[in-house]
CSV table of C-alpha atoms in Angstrom, one decimal:
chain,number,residue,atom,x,y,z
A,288,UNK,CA,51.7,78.1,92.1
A,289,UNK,CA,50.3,79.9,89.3
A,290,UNK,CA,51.3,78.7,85.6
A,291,UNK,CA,51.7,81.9,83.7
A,292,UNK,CA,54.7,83.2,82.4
A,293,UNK,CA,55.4,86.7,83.7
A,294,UNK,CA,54.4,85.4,87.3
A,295,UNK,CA,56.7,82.6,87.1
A,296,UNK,CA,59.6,84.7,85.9
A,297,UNK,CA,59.3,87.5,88.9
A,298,UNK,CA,59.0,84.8,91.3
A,299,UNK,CA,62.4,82.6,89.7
A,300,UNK,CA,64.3,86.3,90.3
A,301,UNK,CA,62.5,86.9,93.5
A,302,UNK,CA,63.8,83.0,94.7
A,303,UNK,CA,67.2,83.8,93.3
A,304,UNK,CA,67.2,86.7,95.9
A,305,UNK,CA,66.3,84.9,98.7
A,306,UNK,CA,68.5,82.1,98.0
A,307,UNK,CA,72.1,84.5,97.9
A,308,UNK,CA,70.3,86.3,101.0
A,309,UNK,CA,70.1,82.7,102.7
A,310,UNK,CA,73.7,81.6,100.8
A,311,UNK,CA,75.1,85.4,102.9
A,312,UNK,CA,73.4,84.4,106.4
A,313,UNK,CA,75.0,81.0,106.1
A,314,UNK,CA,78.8,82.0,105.1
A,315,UNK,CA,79.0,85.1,107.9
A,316,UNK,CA,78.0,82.8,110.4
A,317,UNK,CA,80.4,80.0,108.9
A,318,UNK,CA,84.4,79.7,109.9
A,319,UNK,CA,87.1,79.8,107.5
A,320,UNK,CA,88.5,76.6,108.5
A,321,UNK,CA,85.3,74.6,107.4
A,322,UNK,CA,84.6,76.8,104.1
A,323,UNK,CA,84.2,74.2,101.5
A,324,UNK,CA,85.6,71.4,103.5
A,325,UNK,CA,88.6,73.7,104.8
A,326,UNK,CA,90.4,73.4,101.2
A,327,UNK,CA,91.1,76.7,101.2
A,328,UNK,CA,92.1,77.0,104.7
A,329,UNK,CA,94.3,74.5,104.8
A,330,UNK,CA,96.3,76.1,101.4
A,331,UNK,CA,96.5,78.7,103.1
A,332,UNK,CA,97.5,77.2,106.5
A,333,UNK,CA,100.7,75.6,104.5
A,334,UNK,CA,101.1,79.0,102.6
A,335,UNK,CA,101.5,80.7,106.2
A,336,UNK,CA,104.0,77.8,107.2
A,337,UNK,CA,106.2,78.5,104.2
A,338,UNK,CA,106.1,82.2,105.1
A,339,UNK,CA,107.6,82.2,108.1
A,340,UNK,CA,110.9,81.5,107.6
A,341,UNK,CA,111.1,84.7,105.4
A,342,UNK,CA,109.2,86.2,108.1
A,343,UNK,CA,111.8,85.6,111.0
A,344,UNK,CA,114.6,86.9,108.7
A,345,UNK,CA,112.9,89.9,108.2
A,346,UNK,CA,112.2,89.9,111.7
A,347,UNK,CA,116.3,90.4,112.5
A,348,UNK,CA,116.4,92.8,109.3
A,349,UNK,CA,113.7,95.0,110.9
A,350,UNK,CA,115.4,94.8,114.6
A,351,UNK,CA,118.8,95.6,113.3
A,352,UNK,CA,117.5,98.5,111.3
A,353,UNK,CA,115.3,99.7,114.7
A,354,UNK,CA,118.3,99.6,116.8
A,355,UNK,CA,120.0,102.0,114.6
A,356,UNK,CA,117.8,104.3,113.9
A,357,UNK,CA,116.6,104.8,117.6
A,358,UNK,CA,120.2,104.4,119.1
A,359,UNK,CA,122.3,107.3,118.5
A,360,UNK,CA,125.2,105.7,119.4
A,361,UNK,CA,126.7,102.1,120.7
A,362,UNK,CA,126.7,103.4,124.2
A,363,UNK,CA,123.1,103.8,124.0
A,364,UNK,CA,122.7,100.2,123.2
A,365,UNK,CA,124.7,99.4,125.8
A,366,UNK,CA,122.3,101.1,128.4
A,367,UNK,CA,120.2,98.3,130.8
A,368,UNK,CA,116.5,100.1,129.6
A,369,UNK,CA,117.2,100.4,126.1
A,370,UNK,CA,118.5,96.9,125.8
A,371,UNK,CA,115.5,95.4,128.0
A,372,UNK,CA,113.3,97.3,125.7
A,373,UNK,CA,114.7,96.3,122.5
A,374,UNK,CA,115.0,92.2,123.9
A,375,UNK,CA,111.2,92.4,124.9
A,376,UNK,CA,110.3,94.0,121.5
A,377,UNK,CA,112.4,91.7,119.5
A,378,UNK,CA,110.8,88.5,121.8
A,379,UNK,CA,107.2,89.9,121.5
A,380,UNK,CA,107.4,90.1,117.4
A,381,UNK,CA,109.6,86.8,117.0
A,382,UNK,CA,106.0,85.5,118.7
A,383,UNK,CA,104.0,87.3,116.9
A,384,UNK,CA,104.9,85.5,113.9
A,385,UNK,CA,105.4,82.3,115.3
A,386,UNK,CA,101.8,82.4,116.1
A,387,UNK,CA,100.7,84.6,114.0
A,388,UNK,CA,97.5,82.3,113.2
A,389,UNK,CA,96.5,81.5,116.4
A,390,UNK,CA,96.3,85.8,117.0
A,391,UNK,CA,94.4,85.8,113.7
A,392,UNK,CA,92.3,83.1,114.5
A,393,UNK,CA,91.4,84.5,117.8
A,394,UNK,CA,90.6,88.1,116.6
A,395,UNK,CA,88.2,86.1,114.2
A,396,UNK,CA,86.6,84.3,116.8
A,397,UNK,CA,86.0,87.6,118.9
A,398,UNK,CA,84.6,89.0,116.2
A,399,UNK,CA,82.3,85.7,114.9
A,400,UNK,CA,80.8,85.8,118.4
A,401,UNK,CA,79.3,89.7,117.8
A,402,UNK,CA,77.7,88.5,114.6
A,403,UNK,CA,76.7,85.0,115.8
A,404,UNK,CA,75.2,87.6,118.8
A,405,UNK,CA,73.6,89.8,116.6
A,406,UNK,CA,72.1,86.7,115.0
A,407,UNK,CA,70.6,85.1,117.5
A,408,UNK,CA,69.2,88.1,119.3
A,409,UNK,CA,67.7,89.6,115.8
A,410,UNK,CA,65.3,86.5,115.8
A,411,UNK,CA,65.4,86.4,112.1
A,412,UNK,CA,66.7,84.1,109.7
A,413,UNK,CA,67.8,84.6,105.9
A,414,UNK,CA,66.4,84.5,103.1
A,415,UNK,CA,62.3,83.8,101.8
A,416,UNK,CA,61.7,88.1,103.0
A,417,UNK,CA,60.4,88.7,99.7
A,418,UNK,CA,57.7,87.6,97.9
A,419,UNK,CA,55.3,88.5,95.2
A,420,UNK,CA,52.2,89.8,96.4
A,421,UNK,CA,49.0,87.7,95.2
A,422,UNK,CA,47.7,91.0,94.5
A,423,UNK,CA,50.1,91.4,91.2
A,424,UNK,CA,49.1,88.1,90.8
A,425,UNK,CA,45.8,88.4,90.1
A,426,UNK,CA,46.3,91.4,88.4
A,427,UNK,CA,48.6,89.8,86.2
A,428,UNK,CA,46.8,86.6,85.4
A,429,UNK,CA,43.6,88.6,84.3
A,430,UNK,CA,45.4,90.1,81.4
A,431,UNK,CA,45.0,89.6,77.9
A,432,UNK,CA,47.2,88.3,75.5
A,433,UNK,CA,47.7,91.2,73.7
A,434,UNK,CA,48.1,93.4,76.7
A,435,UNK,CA,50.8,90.9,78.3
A,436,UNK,CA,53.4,92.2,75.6
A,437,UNK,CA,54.4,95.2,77.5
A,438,UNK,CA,54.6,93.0,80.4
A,439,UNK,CA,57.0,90.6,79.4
A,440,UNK,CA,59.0,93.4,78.5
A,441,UNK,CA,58.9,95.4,82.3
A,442,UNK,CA,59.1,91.5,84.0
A,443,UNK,CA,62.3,90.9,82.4
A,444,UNK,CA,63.9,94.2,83.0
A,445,UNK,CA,63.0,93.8,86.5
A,446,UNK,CA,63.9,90.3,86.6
A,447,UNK,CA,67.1,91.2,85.2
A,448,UNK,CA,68.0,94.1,87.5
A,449,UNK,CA,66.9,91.7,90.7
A,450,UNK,CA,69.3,88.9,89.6
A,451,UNK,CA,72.6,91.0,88.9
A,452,UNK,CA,72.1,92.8,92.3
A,453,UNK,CA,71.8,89.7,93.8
A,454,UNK,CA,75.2,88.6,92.1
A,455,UNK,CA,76.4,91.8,93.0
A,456,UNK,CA,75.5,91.3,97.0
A,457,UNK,CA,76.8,87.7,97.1
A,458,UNK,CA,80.0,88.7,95.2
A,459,UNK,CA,80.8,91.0,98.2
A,460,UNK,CA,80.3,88.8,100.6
A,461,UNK,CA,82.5,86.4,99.1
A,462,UNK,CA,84.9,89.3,98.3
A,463,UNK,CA,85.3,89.5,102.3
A,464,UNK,CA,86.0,85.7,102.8
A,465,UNK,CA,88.8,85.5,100.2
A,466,UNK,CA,89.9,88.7,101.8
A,467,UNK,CA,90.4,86.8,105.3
A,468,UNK,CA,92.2,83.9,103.4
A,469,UNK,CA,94.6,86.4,102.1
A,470,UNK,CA,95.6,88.1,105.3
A,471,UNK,CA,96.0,85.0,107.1
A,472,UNK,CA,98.3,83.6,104.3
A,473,UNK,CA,100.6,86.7,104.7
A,474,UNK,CA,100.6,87.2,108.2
A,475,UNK,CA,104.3,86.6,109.1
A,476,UNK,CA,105.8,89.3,106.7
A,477,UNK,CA,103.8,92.7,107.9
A,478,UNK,CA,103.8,91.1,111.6
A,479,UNK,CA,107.8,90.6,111.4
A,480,UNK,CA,107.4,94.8,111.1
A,481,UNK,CA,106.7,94.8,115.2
A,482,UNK,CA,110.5,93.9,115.7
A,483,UNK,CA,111.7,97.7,114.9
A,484,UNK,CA,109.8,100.8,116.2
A,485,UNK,CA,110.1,102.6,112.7
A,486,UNK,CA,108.2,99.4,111.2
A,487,UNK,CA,106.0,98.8,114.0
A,488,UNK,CA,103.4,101.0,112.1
A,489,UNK,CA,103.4,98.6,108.7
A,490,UNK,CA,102.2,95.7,111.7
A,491,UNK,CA,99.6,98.0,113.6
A,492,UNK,CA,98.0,99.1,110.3
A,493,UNK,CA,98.0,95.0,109.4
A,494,UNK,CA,96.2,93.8,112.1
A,495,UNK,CA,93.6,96.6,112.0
A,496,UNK,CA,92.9,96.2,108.1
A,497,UNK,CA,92.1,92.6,109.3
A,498,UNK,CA,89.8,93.4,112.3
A,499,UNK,CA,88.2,95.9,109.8
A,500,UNK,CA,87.8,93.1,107.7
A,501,UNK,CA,86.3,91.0,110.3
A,502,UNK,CA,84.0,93.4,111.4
A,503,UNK,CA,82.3,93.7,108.0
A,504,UNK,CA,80.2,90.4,108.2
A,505,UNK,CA,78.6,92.5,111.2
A,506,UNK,CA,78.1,95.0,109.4
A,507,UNK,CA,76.9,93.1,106.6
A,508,UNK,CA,74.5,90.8,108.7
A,509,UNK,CA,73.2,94.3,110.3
A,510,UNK,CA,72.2,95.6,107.0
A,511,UNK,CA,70.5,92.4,106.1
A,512,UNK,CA,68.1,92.4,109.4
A,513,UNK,CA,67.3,96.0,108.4
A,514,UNK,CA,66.4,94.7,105.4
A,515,UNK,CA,64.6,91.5,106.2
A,516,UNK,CA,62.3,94.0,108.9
A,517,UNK,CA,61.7,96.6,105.7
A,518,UNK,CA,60.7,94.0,103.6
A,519,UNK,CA,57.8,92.4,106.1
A,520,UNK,CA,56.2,95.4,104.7
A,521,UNK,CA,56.0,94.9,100.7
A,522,UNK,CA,55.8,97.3,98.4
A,523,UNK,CA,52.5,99.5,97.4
A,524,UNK,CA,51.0,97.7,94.8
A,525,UNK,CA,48.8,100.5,93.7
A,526,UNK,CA,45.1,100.9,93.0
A,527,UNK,CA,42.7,98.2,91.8
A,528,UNK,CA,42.5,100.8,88.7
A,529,UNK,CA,45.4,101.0,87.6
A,530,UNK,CA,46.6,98.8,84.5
A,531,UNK,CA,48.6,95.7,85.3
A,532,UNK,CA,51.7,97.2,83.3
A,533,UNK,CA,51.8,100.1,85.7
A,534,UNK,CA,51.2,97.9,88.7
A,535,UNK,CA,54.1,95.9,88.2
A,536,UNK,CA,56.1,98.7,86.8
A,537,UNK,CA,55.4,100.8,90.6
A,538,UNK,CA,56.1,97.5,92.3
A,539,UNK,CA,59.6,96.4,90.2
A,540,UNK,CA,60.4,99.9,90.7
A,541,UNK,CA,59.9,100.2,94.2
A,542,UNK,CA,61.6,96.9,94.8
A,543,UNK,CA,64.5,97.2,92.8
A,544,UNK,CA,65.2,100.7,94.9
A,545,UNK,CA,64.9,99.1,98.1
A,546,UNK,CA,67.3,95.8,96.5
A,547,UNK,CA,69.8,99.1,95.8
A,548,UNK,CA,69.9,100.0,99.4
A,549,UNK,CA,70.6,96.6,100.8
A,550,UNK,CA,73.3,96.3,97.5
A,551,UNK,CA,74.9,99.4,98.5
A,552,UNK,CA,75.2,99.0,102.7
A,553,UNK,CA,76.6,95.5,102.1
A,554,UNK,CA,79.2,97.1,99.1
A,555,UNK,CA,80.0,100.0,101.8
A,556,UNK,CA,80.3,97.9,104.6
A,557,UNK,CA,84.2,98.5,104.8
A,558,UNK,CA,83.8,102.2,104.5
A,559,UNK,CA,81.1,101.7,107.2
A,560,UNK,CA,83.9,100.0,109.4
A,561,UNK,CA,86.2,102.8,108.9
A,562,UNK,CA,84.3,105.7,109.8
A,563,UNK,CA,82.6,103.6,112.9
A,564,UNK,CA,85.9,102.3,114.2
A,565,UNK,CA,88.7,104.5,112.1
A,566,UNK,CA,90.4,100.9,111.1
């Protein structure tokens, strides 16, 4: 562990990294329910609970308005197929929102078995994929004192721009599980829709918003195992003659662009899911 200042600095940022790259691996590949102790979940269990009882008298509001607009008249409701049909469509959403979590839970489950899959089958795990190379190192370490002033200055830039993509990338991530805690909270109102075939379409576009939103931890883990096999391969670090400053200038730079990529597939990952899937 070398003692000088400018190593020490790249390395804290370069550990800060790897830790919210390990910190991602271990939330895509953890459930909702046990996410901090299931605190959350369980709020937002009792939240669902509460919102069923709107949700079922919606559910009647969105029949009744169903039956008249695709009944032209009462003798069409009085017609054996269009009263099966509107008794099966009424039954199916009435338990749609009565278990509305246990569909939500399921389609999460689904989904949790791709990316444990994609995991497992990758062979790599997160976090530690970048290090300093001990050629900056020693490059570093044999400067001056006087020379080491423009270095503090390109270290902490660089150290900078490492640790707010790093916030950036984790922020996402977490972006996607508070995202999942919201649509299972409000589940019973836009699944009450399925009770009227004009408002079937509000229910539809719910549930695949939240398989989109399921699907972006495999996205998400994809980008990182791209990631974690570009990064076996380091960044040039130039020429023995080149100065230190420009060294670690090339390498920061190089770094931070490939940091950018990762940063940007994980931000995109629900466009990603959209153009892949069209949810």
């Amino acid at each position: 562990m070398s003692d000088n200042w400018i190593v020490q600095n790249l390395n804290s940022a370069l550990e800060t990294w790897n830790e919210k790259l390990s910190e991602i691996w271990t939330l895509l590949s953890q459930d909702p329910e046990k996410f901090k102790g299931g605190t959350i979940w369980d709020v937002m269990n009792t939240v669902n609970g509460a919102l069923k009882g709107i949700g079922y008298g919606l559910l009647v509001l969105f029949f009744a308005v169903g039956i008249v607009k695709t009944c032209g008249s009462f003798a069409d409701m009085k017609k054996p197929e269009h009263a099966l049909k509107a008794f099966i469509r009424f039954a199916l959403a009435q338990g749609a929102v009565k278990y509305g979590m246990e569909l939500m839970t399921a389609i999460f489950s689904i989904v949790q078995g791709i990316i444990s899959t994609i995991m497992k089958k990758s062979g790599m795990t997160g976090g530690n994929v970048t290090q300093l190379p001990e050629a900056i190192v020693e490059k570093v370490e044999s400067v001056g004192m006087l020379e080491s002033i423009p270095l503090w200055i390109v270290t902490l830039l660089g150290s900078l721009l490492i640790t707010i993509l790093s916030f950036i990338m984790i922020l996402t991530v977490y972006g996607r599980m508070f995202k999942l805690y919201m649509y299972t909270a409000i589940a019973p109102i836009p699944v009450a829709t399925f009770a009227g075939e004009p408002t079937q379409s509000i229910g539809k576009n719910f549930i695949r918003s939240y398989v989109g939103v399921c699907l972006e931890g495999a996205v998400i883990v994809l980008a990182c195992i791209i990631f974690s096999a570009y990064a076996a391969s380091p960044p040039a670090v130039g020429s023995a003659d080149m100065s230190a400053v420009t060294v670690v200038w090339e390498y920061i730079g190089e770094l931070v662009f490939n940091l950018l990529i990762l940063v940007g597939a994980v931000k995109a990952s629900d466009r990603i899911v959209k153009e892949m899937m069209g949810l």
